[in-house]
Amino acid sequence: MTGTADAAHMASNQGQHEFTWGHEALDARFSLAPDGAPRLVRLAHPGDEHGAAAQSALPLVELTAFGHGSGWSGPRFTGTAFGSRLAHRAHHTSSRNGWERLTVELHDPDTGLTAFAELSSPAGLPVLRSRVRLRNDGRAPLVVQSVSSLLLGGLPAPDALDVHRARNDWLAECRWYAEPLRASVADINTDVHEHDSRAALALTGRGSWPTDGHLAMGALTERDGGRAWAWQVESPAGWRWDLGERAHGTYLALNGPTDAEHQWRIRLAPGEEFTTVPAALALGPDLDTAFGALTSYRRAVRRPHPDHTALPVVFNDYMNTLMGDPTTAKLLPLIDAAADAGAEYFCIDSGWYDDDTRGWWDSVGAWQPSPRRFPDGGLEAVLDRIRERGMVPGLWLEPEVVGVRSPVAAELPPEAFFQRDGVRLTEQGRHQLDLRHPAARAHLDKTVDRIAGDWGVGYLKLDYNIVVDPGTQAPGDLAPGAGLLGHAEAYLDWLSGVLDRHPGLVVENCASGGMRMDGATLAVAQLQSTSDQQDPLRYPPIAAAAPTVVPPEQGAVWAYPQPEYDDGLITWTLGGALLGRIHLSGHLDRMPDHQRALVRDAVDIYKSIRGDLAGALPFWPLGLPGWTDEWLALGLRTPGDVTTYLSVWRRGGPAELRIPVRHLAGRALRVDVLHPAAPDADGAVWDGEGLTVSLPRTPAVLLIRLGQQQ
């Protein structure tokens, strides 16, 4: 249905109280309850007959506000007083730029609040994106304490479901784990009590590191393997999701920040609006397929950039190498070695501005090069050397922080920084800029325009190494969580402005590794740091699981071979990055020729396959990797399954393992071991259903290509 439909029009659409929306890969059905509140009663593939009874579906929008709380107390984000009062007033659909869109307008006559549930989906993908826009059409202010981004009821009962979450800690990112949903939502025998359980499995992310603790994601799988649901909350600040039981089924509620968990609330004066962070839900017959749909969706929503298809090789001088201590003398031989190895970008990491004998941590903010570190020709001479060797120069920057000893801390007005109760906040010797303030934004614009414009730097690694929780309360902020979300959204707007002015600039998003690995930031930045992990034996589970949250072509994975490594460990650390964005590091300048040849071989292999990575979808033939797993595997499927790549790591256990590759079962395939160039023993053998991989020594890694026999 297209155009606009009111309640009278709906009477002729699939009976009296239903309307549908979707496309060839997604079917959504909505039902009007007797109270007038619309509910999403079906979300599935068009050929899937599973649906939901109206009594188990949720209102399309739930929210709480001062004077309008929950219909019943508990930790769940359902059953709010507003949920059943927001009645359908109109809905309309549109198709634009490969997206199908549906907006459902709801209204509460008691307060005059109007809510617009804005649903969208990329054509051909089983992914629903949702956000809610509120407008106060009443006569009195309304203080909103929480509002849903996406709600779905009518999922299978908790007994049939496993829930998947990903712990995400510094140096230990993307650690997925699963448990039965019933372990958190106990069976209380709702028939006896005539009431749903108040229990809920809730997960939250807090503070200015939105993915510190857990990824802003989750997933459900049916235990019989029939269906899977994977979701992400696209918040650059706080977020929450919860699962619970409703009418013998399961519900899912996805939210941005709330008052209870994040000290977030806003006052909507008459005529004012607020829009939630988006949330996205992908469907699939299994977890791999659902994650693949999310991967395609992330490619559809992100800012276009040539880097997403070019995938240049980046050398960064930090990890296990200069570690924040760059000088001209140390950099020049590294630059030559990186160029010889095939690097196309060379990023000088932290320390280039450090001219303070007391240390740079609490003195940053001016972002001027250190004369002490670059005595002959300054930093400009080093940048010129990078260009002379055919590479694009890059610099590390931590734009949002100003050290307490920096002159910038006194030059900018107090209102340009995070504050609480009129006091400027200090965290680890640093102040936090508030990018909503024009002076803060002007300071960073001047900084980046000097670096990217005057100095000709083409790559910025934007780091962020403090966390502020719950946020800032500037004049006009009702609560610190609202101030934090306002700043975080202003930061992304600032970053978009930088890329508008410097369209060739490549930006890497980093926050002590992956502490800001959220969908909102990934939609703007070109690359995402996956970790600061320095132990090459502990990096593989991070690298293998990273495509659950970031497309392979955006996931920066360190490869830091060292001259003291034996050849096996050199091929190990290089091989782990070949199905992501290889971030080369290490003292290549100190290596003998045969070690440098190993590095060049790996970089050449990467360049030969990177054209396939930008459109490939991930899968995990051994399941999502565990932190201590002895064998790990990550696969990438190109469109049409013309070519499949498989990275396999062995850290222990048996020397041989059979790996199923179900989407290729029954085919006659050619097997090529791409890395290392001279694999141990037999490498990999295809038997028509799977691969038998032989790795007699540990640690060992193979990059395998499967394709049609010639």
XYZ file of C-alpha atoms in Angstrom:
710
model
C 0.000 0.000 0.000
C 1.319 3.453 -0.836
C 0.276 6.957 -0.043
C -1.534 7.898 3.165
C -4.086 5.836 5.048
C -6.283 6.900 7.934
C -8.365 4.695 10.223
C -11.290 4.652 7.807
C -9.061 3.567 4.917
C -7.712 0.703 6.955
C -11.141 -0.815 7.285
C -10.860 -1.936 3.670
C -7.304 -3.217 3.987
C -7.147 -6.914 4.962
C -10.203 -6.771 7.127
C -11.109 -4.098 9.620
C -8.009 -3.773 11.743
C -4.905 -4.793 9.820
C -2.406 -3.356 7.376
C 0.790 -4.758 5.888
C 4.108 -3.384 4.666
C 7.377 -4.789 3.360
C 9.147 -6.052 0.259
C 10.393 -9.299 -1.273
C 12.584 -10.130 1.748
C 10.500 -8.748 4.634
C 6.842 -9.022 5.532
C 5.432 -6.889 8.356
C 1.821 -7.036 9.527
C 0.184 -4.611 11.897
C -3.022 -4.954 13.864
C -5.123 -2.387 15.652
C -6.120 -3.346 19.184
C -9.574 -2.398 20.501
C -7.931 0.558 22.259
C -6.659 1.840 18.897
C -2.969 1.142 19.567
C -1.255 -0.476 16.549
C 0.863 -3.555 17.155
C 3.416 -5.333 14.996
C 1.991 -8.850 14.931
C 4.214 -10.361 12.233
C 7.772 -9.777 11.094
C 9.149 -12.542 8.899
C 10.277 -13.582 5.460
C 7.304 -13.548 3.076
C 7.378 -17.342 2.773
C 7.541 -17.903 6.526
C 4.131 -18.683 7.979
C 5.152 -17.935 11.551
C 3.254 -15.037 13.037
C 2.135 -13.762 16.398
C -1.200 -13.695 18.110
C -2.466 -10.174 18.700
C -2.507 -10.717 22.468
C 1.248 -11.388 22.525
C 2.224 -8.414 20.338
C 3.417 -5.125 21.805
C 2.270 -1.564 21.150
C 4.297 0.049 18.400
C 5.675 2.661 20.825
C 6.267 2.541 24.561
C 7.514 5.446 26.657
C 7.531 6.769 30.187
C 7.281 10.372 31.340
C 6.815 12.224 34.592
C 3.270 11.551 35.680
C 2.946 8.718 33.160
C 4.973 5.726 34.293
C 4.556 2.013 33.830
C 1.304 0.166 33.937
C 3.039 -2.206 36.353
C 6.343 -2.142 38.189
C 9.402 -4.144 37.218
C 12.595 -4.059 35.118
C 10.832 -4.597 31.780
C 10.375 -1.929 29.161
C 6.798 -2.894 28.328
C 3.376 -2.156 29.727
C 3.859 1.604 29.977
C 0.912 3.880 30.561
C 1.494 5.587 27.229
C 1.805 2.313 25.281
C -1.891 1.544 25.137
C -2.953 5.206 24.905
C -1.030 6.120 21.774
C -3.682 5.419 19.152
C -3.260 5.120 15.406
C -4.019 8.312 13.530
C -2.468 7.722 10.093
C 0.245 5.856 8.267
C 2.018 6.348 4.962
C 4.643 4.544 2.898
C 7.294 5.572 0.418
C 10.111 4.092 -1.686
C 13.328 6.014 -2.189
C 16.952 5.219 -3.034
C 16.546 1.477 -2.563
C 14.722 1.764 0.768
C 11.135 1.018 1.697
C 9.748 3.286 4.417
C 6.672 3.280 6.631
C 5.693 5.999 9.087
C 2.891 5.306 11.549
C 1.478 8.361 13.307
C 0.142 7.849 16.842
C -1.527 10.308 19.163
C -2.403 10.546 22.844
C -5.398 12.867 23.356
C -4.751 13.163 27.110
C -1.396 14.953 26.732
C -1.402 15.936 23.066
C 1.752 13.899 22.456
C 2.202 12.691 18.882
C 4.601 9.834 18.124
C 5.843 8.835 14.686
C 7.163 5.286 14.399
C 9.568 5.563 11.468
C 10.270 2.116 10.011
C 12.546 1.429 7.056
C 14.194 -1.491 5.307
C 16.714 -1.782 2.453
C 14.984 -3.490 -0.455
C 15.968 -7.140 -0.648
C 17.283 -7.402 2.915
C 15.416 -9.031 5.838
C 16.310 -6.135 8.133
C 13.988 -3.711 9.902
C 15.300 -0.349 11.065
C 13.195 1.677 13.452
C 13.265 4.924 15.359
C 10.575 7.011 17.043
C 10.015 10.739 16.709
C 8.054 12.507 19.435
C 6.295 15.853 19.072
C 4.520 17.635 21.875
C 1.282 18.915 20.359
C -0.182 19.575 23.791
C -0.337 22.722 25.876
C 1.963 21.692 28.734
C 5.594 20.571 28.856
C 6.238 16.845 29.058
C 9.341 15.326 30.690
C 10.173 12.090 28.857
C 12.179 9.474 30.772
C 12.407 6.686 28.183
C 11.128 5.887 24.731
C 11.473 2.752 22.625
C 13.324 2.590 19.337
C 11.998 -0.837 18.271
C 9.581 -3.302 19.869
C 8.702 -6.815 18.786
C 6.488 -9.303 20.592
C 5.171 -12.679 19.627
C 8.545 -14.423 19.383
C 8.735 -18.106 20.420
C 8.479 -18.939 24.114
C 11.663 -18.577 26.218
C 11.918 -22.378 26.514
C 12.690 -22.583 22.789
C 15.272 -19.793 22.603
C 18.945 -19.212 23.296
C 20.129 -15.656 23.800
C 23.521 -14.475 22.551
C 25.524 -11.551 23.939
C 29.061 -10.264 23.351
C 31.286 -9.133 26.196
C 33.485 -6.318 24.974
C 36.371 -5.320 27.190
C 39.629 -3.508 26.586
C 42.033 -6.022 24.977
C 39.277 -8.659 24.938
C 36.639 -7.504 22.475
C 33.771 -9.353 20.773
C 33.512 -12.361 23.133
C 30.154 -13.901 22.298
C 28.449 -16.266 24.726
C 25.079 -17.973 24.791
C 22.632 -19.304 27.347
C 19.005 -20.442 27.382
C 16.686 -17.452 27.719
C 14.762 -19.459 30.310
C 17.808 -19.223 32.611
C 17.053 -15.510 33.066
C 13.276 -15.506 32.598
C 11.969 -18.207 34.895
C 8.778 -20.140 34.200
C 6.412 -18.937 36.951
C 3.325 -20.686 35.482
C 1.600 -17.593 34.164
C -1.705 -19.447 33.768
C -1.980 -19.903 37.522
C -1.094 -16.297 38.280
C -3.051 -14.831 35.357
C -0.173 -12.444 34.876
C 3.043 -12.360 32.866
C 6.339 -12.639 34.686
C 7.957 -9.377 35.692
C 11.393 -10.874 35.005
C 13.471 -9.604 32.108
C 16.941 -10.142 30.771
C 18.189 -6.572 30.339
C 21.540 -5.389 28.997
C 22.783 -1.805 29.047
C 25.736 0.223 27.851
C 26.660 3.376 29.720
C 28.915 6.361 29.453
C 30.946 7.842 26.638
C 32.338 4.384 25.780
C 29.063 2.857 24.529
C 30.550 -0.600 23.930
C 32.571 -0.886 27.117
C 31.388 -4.118 28.765
C 29.172 -5.431 25.977
C 28.574 -4.763 22.319
C 25.373 -2.811 21.660
C 23.994 -5.964 20.057
C 22.298 -9.249 20.805
C 20.739 -12.246 19.116
C 18.186 -15.003 19.625
C 18.193 -18.448 18.044
C 15.549 -21.137 18.072
C 17.023 -24.246 19.587
C 15.801 -26.406 16.706
C 17.733 -24.175 14.328
C 14.693 -22.839 12.539
C 15.034 -19.075 12.989
C 17.406 -16.417 14.278
C 17.130 -12.721 15.133
C 20.135 -10.382 15.496
C 19.948 -6.725 16.493
C 21.952 -3.612 17.204
C 21.126 -0.358 18.988
C 22.758 2.471 17.056
C 23.578 4.748 19.953
C 26.863 6.647 20.348
C 26.082 6.949 24.063
C 23.789 4.905 26.341
C 21.565 2.044 25.239
C 19.423 -0.763 26.622
C 17.703 -3.881 25.392
C 15.559 -6.357 27.258
C 13.878 -9.693 26.649
C 10.982 -11.122 28.586
C 7.934 -13.360 28.452
C 4.550 -12.121 27.302
C 1.440 -14.229 26.736
C 3.508 -17.443 26.423
C 5.814 -15.786 23.895
C 8.941 -13.635 24.038
C 9.249 -9.913 23.457
C 12.254 -7.775 22.489
C 12.553 -4.087 23.397
C 15.382 -1.923 22.021
C 16.069 1.496 23.541
C 18.554 4.304 23.602
C 19.390 5.839 26.987
C 16.803 5.933 29.769
C 16.385 7.843 33.012
C 16.712 4.765 35.216
C 19.944 3.423 33.690
C 21.611 6.502 32.195
C 20.208 9.605 33.936
C 18.667 10.575 30.601
C 15.506 12.612 30.336
C 14.333 15.530 28.227
C 11.671 18.203 28.573
C 9.511 18.665 25.494
C 7.904 22.075 25.502
C 4.807 22.508 23.329
C 5.866 22.213 19.712
C 9.257 20.627 20.474
C 10.449 17.301 19.031
C 12.858 14.509 19.918
C 13.968 11.521 17.817
C 15.381 8.339 19.325
C 18.533 6.583 18.211
C 17.783 3.972 15.542
C 17.752 0.249 16.158
C 17.969 -2.531 13.591
C 16.737 -6.135 13.647
C 17.829 -8.780 11.124
C 16.122 -12.103 10.428
C 17.608 -15.361 9.237
C 17.225 -19.133 9.351
C 20.413 -19.249 11.441
C 22.779 -16.907 13.237
C 25.309 -16.695 10.394
C 22.612 -15.594 7.949
C 21.234 -13.000 10.363
C 24.716 -11.553 10.912
C 25.211 -11.549 7.150
C 22.019 -9.512 6.724
C 23.266 -7.053 9.369
C 26.549 -6.790 7.441
C 24.715 -5.858 4.250
C 22.532 -3.433 6.177
C 25.582 -1.708 7.703
C 26.956 -1.212 4.217
C 23.634 0.322 3.154
C 23.403 2.870 5.999
C 27.004 4.076 6.185
C 28.402 7.191 4.598
C 29.769 6.385 1.089
C 33.554 6.597 0.767
C 36.145 5.291 -1.745
C 38.010 3.558 1.090
C 35.235 0.978 1.407
C 36.202 -0.528 -1.941
C 39.891 0.444 -2.238
C 40.969 -1.155 1.086
C 44.507 0.282 1.129
C 47.116 -1.306 3.379
C 47.835 0.859 6.434
C 51.090 0.811 8.395
C 50.779 2.265 11.891
C 53.902 2.780 13.981
C 52.321 2.168 17.389
C 51.488 -1.405 18.263
C 54.447 -3.326 19.699
C 56.682 -0.877 17.837
C 57.189 2.818 18.715
C 54.366 2.749 21.302
C 53.799 6.509 21.337
C 57.468 7.546 21.037
C 57.970 8.680 17.409
C 61.008 10.673 16.311
C 62.511 11.483 12.952
C 65.336 9.033 13.559
C 62.974 6.189 14.419
C 60.418 6.926 11.711
C 62.561 7.293 8.601
C 63.793 3.674 8.465
C 60.301 2.427 9.338
C 58.835 4.467 6.498
C 61.230 2.921 4.017
C 60.577 -0.591 5.327
C 56.804 -0.124 5.267
C 56.911 1.128 1.687
C 59.072 -1.826 0.652
C 56.551 -4.176 2.268
C 53.726 -2.715 0.160
C 52.007 -0.350 2.604
C 49.938 2.398 0.992
C 49.235 4.551 4.050
C 51.652 5.322 6.892
C 50.100 6.588 10.121
C 52.238 8.214 12.805
C 50.474 7.324 16.020
C 50.470 9.089 19.384
C 53.352 11.224 20.632
C 54.111 13.387 17.576
C 52.947 16.511 19.492
C 54.828 15.632 22.718
C 57.358 18.351 23.522
C 56.821 18.260 27.283
C 59.363 16.599 29.550
C 56.554 15.942 32.063
C 54.657 13.741 29.618
C 51.894 14.375 27.142
C 48.869 12.672 28.677
C 47.585 15.714 30.609
C 48.993 18.375 28.274
C 47.331 17.528 24.939
C 44.945 19.854 23.160
C 46.929 22.207 20.927
C 48.030 19.443 18.523
C 51.194 21.110 17.257
C 54.231 19.027 16.245
C 57.124 18.644 18.647
C 60.356 20.396 17.572
C 62.267 18.173 19.985
C 61.082 14.985 18.278
C 61.510 16.300 14.734
C 64.597 18.522 14.794
C 65.587 18.488 11.110
C 62.842 19.912 8.949
C 60.177 19.234 11.542
C 57.241 16.900 11.170
C 56.688 18.247 7.671
C 59.917 16.601 6.489
C 58.731 13.237 7.815
C 55.352 13.638 6.100
C 57.166 14.509 2.884
C 59.264 11.339 3.194
C 56.067 9.271 3.493
C 54.764 10.857 0.300
C 58.094 10.398 -1.479
C 57.862 6.671 -0.761
C 54.441 6.550 -2.444
C 52.317 6.398 0.688
C 49.610 8.660 2.118
C 50.617 10.193 5.471
C 48.397 9.800 8.534
C 48.377 11.097 12.102
C 46.829 9.998 15.386
C 44.544 12.495 17.124
C 42.413 12.418 20.261
C 40.168 15.367 19.415
C 37.641 15.400 22.254
C 40.081 15.717 25.165
C 42.102 18.646 26.484
C 44.750 18.041 29.153
C 44.466 20.003 32.376
C 47.948 21.457 31.733
C 47.188 22.413 28.131
C 46.883 26.154 27.378
C 43.712 25.257 25.457
C 42.039 24.431 28.795
C 42.247 28.124 29.715
C 41.709 29.565 26.242
C 38.303 27.991 25.617
C 35.258 29.123 27.617
C 34.133 26.904 30.516
C 30.910 26.089 28.667
C 32.940 24.343 25.938
C 33.688 21.454 28.332
C 31.699 18.764 30.110
C 30.403 19.976 33.470
C 28.192 18.964 36.384
C 26.622 21.459 38.797
C 28.724 24.198 37.226
C 32.015 22.341 37.805
C 34.192 21.379 34.848
C 34.730 17.622 34.836
C 38.212 16.126 35.021
C 38.987 12.517 34.168
C 42.538 11.116 34.291
C 44.038 14.580 34.035
C 41.850 15.570 31.111
C 38.810 17.665 30.339
C 36.183 16.584 27.817
C 35.083 18.962 25.070
C 31.342 19.383 24.486
C 30.930 19.475 20.716
C 27.577 21.199 21.025
C 29.425 24.395 21.945
C 30.578 26.495 18.963
C 33.952 27.282 20.548
C 34.748 23.582 20.988
C 33.737 22.819 17.433
C 35.684 25.791 16.049
C 38.799 24.621 17.913
C 38.596 21.155 16.381
C 37.724 22.465 12.921
C 40.824 24.663 13.014
C 42.919 21.701 14.181
C 41.742 19.244 11.538
C 41.767 21.780 8.714
C 45.398 22.537 9.561
C 46.340 18.841 9.635
C 44.309 17.622 6.651
C 44.437 20.846 4.677
C 47.706 22.697 5.329
C 49.798 19.618 6.128
C 48.198 17.347 3.525
C 47.516 14.469 5.917
C 45.132 11.948 4.322
C 44.442 9.621 7.244
C 43.336 10.375 10.798
C 43.227 7.825 13.575
C 40.734 9.393 15.996
C 41.217 7.896 19.438
C 39.338 8.417 22.707
C 40.865 7.124 25.932
C 38.693 8.337 28.804
C 35.153 7.440 29.762
C 32.677 9.896 31.285
C 29.615 8.491 33.016
C 26.803 9.517 33.194
C 27.602 12.616 31.121
C 27.425 16.395 31.223
C 24.800 18.832 32.394
C 25.281 22.076 30.553
C 22.703 24.865 30.804
C 19.594 23.540 29.116
C 20.352 19.882 29.847
C 17.707 18.348 32.054
C 19.968 15.434 32.974
C 23.606 14.413 32.307
C 22.643 11.446 30.128
C 20.825 13.815 27.784
C 23.910 16.012 27.655
C 26.082 13.021 26.811
C 23.809 11.892 23.968
C 23.656 15.459 22.690
C 27.447 15.702 22.619
C 27.877 12.268 21.024
C 25.489 13.141 18.221
C 27.194 16.530 17.803
C 30.560 14.747 17.554
C 29.281 12.605 14.669
C 27.840 15.707 13.024
C 31.228 17.407 13.399
C 32.979 14.377 11.901
C 30.567 14.385 8.968
C 31.401 18.053 8.413
C 35.123 17.230 8.387
C 34.560 14.569 5.721
C 32.423 16.971 3.702
C 35.302 19.465 3.640
C 37.982 16.807 3.079
C 36.252 14.066 1.042
C 39.471 12.123 0.422
C 40.323 11.897 4.114
C 40.157 8.414 5.671
C 39.098 8.266 9.324
C 39.731 5.381 11.688
C 37.524 5.229 14.780
C 39.323 4.082 17.923
C 38.495 4.280 21.614
C 41.125 2.297 23.504
C 40.570 -0.298 20.818
C 36.887 -1.222 20.467
C 35.177 0.712 23.266
C 33.235 2.815 20.756
C 32.301 0.081 18.296
C 28.687 1.221 17.858
C 26.547 1.352 14.751
C 26.128 5.128 14.803
C 29.873 5.800 14.692
C 30.539 3.000 12.194
C 28.091 4.651 9.798
C 30.335 7.746 9.623
C 33.947 6.540 10.080
C 35.667 4.488 7.382
C 37.565 2.097 9.666
C 37.089 0.693 13.143
C 39.862 -0.339 15.516
C 39.081 -3.834 16.759
C 41.500 -4.010 19.707
C 44.693 -2.859 21.409
C 45.607 -6.494 22.150
C 49.407 -6.843 22.027
C 49.663 -10.634 22.405
C 49.535 -12.242 18.941
C 48.189 -15.490 20.451
C 45.184 -13.708 21.966
C 44.220 -11.636 18.933
C 42.650 -14.385 16.736
C 39.322 -14.695 18.622
C 38.923 -10.923 18.354
C 39.758 -10.890 14.638
C 37.491 -13.862 13.956
C 34.489 -12.380 15.792
C 34.908 -8.760 14.652
C 32.683 -9.206 11.542
C 29.712 -9.746 13.868
C 29.829 -6.011 14.579
C 31.770 -4.401 11.721
C 31.941 -5.243 7.996
C 35.267 -6.920 7.134
C 36.457 -3.996 5.020
C 36.078 -1.641 8.009
C 37.567 -3.844 10.737
C 41.193 -2.825 11.401
C 43.163 -5.862 12.606
C 46.752 -5.480 13.798
C 49.506 -7.513 12.153
C 52.730 -6.765 14.015
C 55.515 -9.173 12.972
C 58.781 -8.668 14.846
C 62.402 -9.591 14.020
C 62.607 -11.718 17.184
C 59.635 -13.850 16.048
C 60.308 -17.132 14.313
C 58.861 -17.580 10.833
C 55.814 -19.410 12.160
C 54.831 -16.575 14.488
C 55.410 -14.008 11.740
C 53.041 -15.834 9.381
C 50.598 -16.223 12.299
C 50.303 -12.537 13.114
C 50.099 -11.613 9.423
C 47.567 -14.311 8.555
C 45.104 -13.251 11.228
C 44.496 -9.907 9.522
C 43.977 -11.027 5.922
C 40.156 -11.202 6.055
C 39.851 -7.750 7.614
C 41.685 -4.467 7.136
C 45.324 -5.305 7.618
C 46.975 -2.796 9.969
C 50.648 -3.501 9.589
C 53.111 -2.639 12.333
C 56.320 -4.077 13.789
C 60.018 -3.296 13.467
C 60.209 -4.204 9.793
C 63.320 -2.046 9.484
C 65.227 -4.443 11.749
C 64.277 -7.608 9.874
C 66.600 -9.661 7.679
C 65.634 -10.125 4.039
C 63.886 -13.487 4.462
C 61.575 -12.084 7.166
C 60.770 -9.025 5.044
C 59.906 -11.403 2.230
C 57.341 -13.124 4.465
C 55.729 -9.744 5.148
C 55.683 -8.779 1.465
C 54.166 -12.128 0.514
C 51.292 -11.640 2.981
C 50.654 -8.072 1.839
C 50.654 -9.199 -1.799
C 48.127 -11.929 -1.004
C 45.924 -9.380 0.758
C 46.020 -7.067 -2.247
C 45.086 -9.963 -4.530
C 41.890 -10.754 -2.572
C 40.792 -7.397 -1.136
C 38.532 -6.708 -4.087
C 36.330 -9.572 -2.865
C 36.192 -8.532 0.789
C 34.080 -5.406 0.329
C 31.039 -7.390 -0.816
C 31.536 -10.625 1.108
C 29.394 -11.878 3.990
C 30.878 -13.546 7.079
C 30.162 -16.999 8.488
C 31.642 -19.102 11.267
C 31.856 -22.826 10.377
C 33.031 -23.780 13.896
C 30.562 -21.436 15.600
C 31.322 -18.022 17.055
C 34.868 -18.074 18.460
C 35.503 -18.575 22.156
C 38.275 -16.737 23.970
C 40.214 -19.912 24.753
C 39.239 -22.028 21.737
C 42.130 -24.040 20.341
C 40.777 -23.990 16.783
C 39.091 -20.921 15.279
C 37.619 -20.266 11.850
C 36.218 -17.254 10.016
C 34.775 -17.485 6.524
C 33.756 -14.896 3.935
C 31.309 -15.689 1.118
C 31.377 -13.566 -2.033
C 28.096 -12.772 -3.820
C 26.676 -15.857 -5.463
C 29.154 -18.007 -3.515
C 31.534 -17.803 -6.445
C 34.471 -17.726 -4.036
C 34.719 -18.540 -0.351
C 37.637 -17.572 1.868
C 38.423 -19.278 5.138
C 40.916 -18.282 7.825
C 41.704 -21.157 10.188
C 43.802 -20.793 13.325
C 45.208 -23.551 15.532
C 46.429 -22.645 19.032
C 46.384 -26.202 20.405
C 44.385 -29.414 20.349
C 44.555 -32.093 17.633
C 46.759 -31.422 14.636
C 43.931 -32.154 12.199
C 40.327 -30.948 12.145
C 37.414 -31.361 9.779
C 35.543 -28.096 9.166
C 32.054 -28.204 7.638
C 31.278 -25.631 4.939
C 27.554 -26.198 4.559
C 26.763 -23.675 1.844
C 29.236 -25.441 -0.492
C 28.243 -29.029 0.328
C 27.899 -31.275 -2.693
C 30.126 -29.193 -4.957
C 33.406 -30.121 -6.555
C 35.801 -27.393 -5.498
C 39.319 -26.211 -6.018
C 41.252 -25.571 -2.798
C 44.061 -23.009 -2.743
C 46.103 -22.308 0.382
C 46.970 -18.625 -0.055
C 48.845 -18.043 3.188
C 51.414 -19.000 4.203
C 53.079 -19.358 0.828
C 54.593 -22.727 1.841
C 52.108 -24.346 4.273
C 53.095 -27.207 6.537
C 52.037 -30.785 5.627
C 48.888 -31.216 3.554
C 47.218 -27.917 4.398
C 43.559 -28.442 3.447
C 41.622 -31.147 1.550
C 38.006 -30.854 0.334
C 35.848 -34.001 0.569
C 32.653 -32.666 -0.989
C 31.070 -31.655 2.311
C 33.849 -29.957 4.238
C 37.542 -29.299 4.660
C 40.050 -31.417 6.534
C 42.721 -29.013 7.723
C 46.130 -30.237 8.876
C 48.324 -27.955 10.968
C 51.038 -30.015 12.670
C 52.576 -27.155 14.658
C 51.213 -24.392 16.865
C 50.531 -21.606 16.565
C 49.563 -21.936 12.908
C 47.141 -20.260 10.528
C 45.931 -20.910 6.988
C 44.096 -18.638 4.585
C 42.199 -20.898 2.181
C 40.305 -20.045 -0.983
C 37.530 -22.336 -2.204
C 36.279 -21.948 -5.750
C 34.856 -23.839 -8.671
C 37.167 -26.290 -10.383
C 38.451 -25.017 -13.682
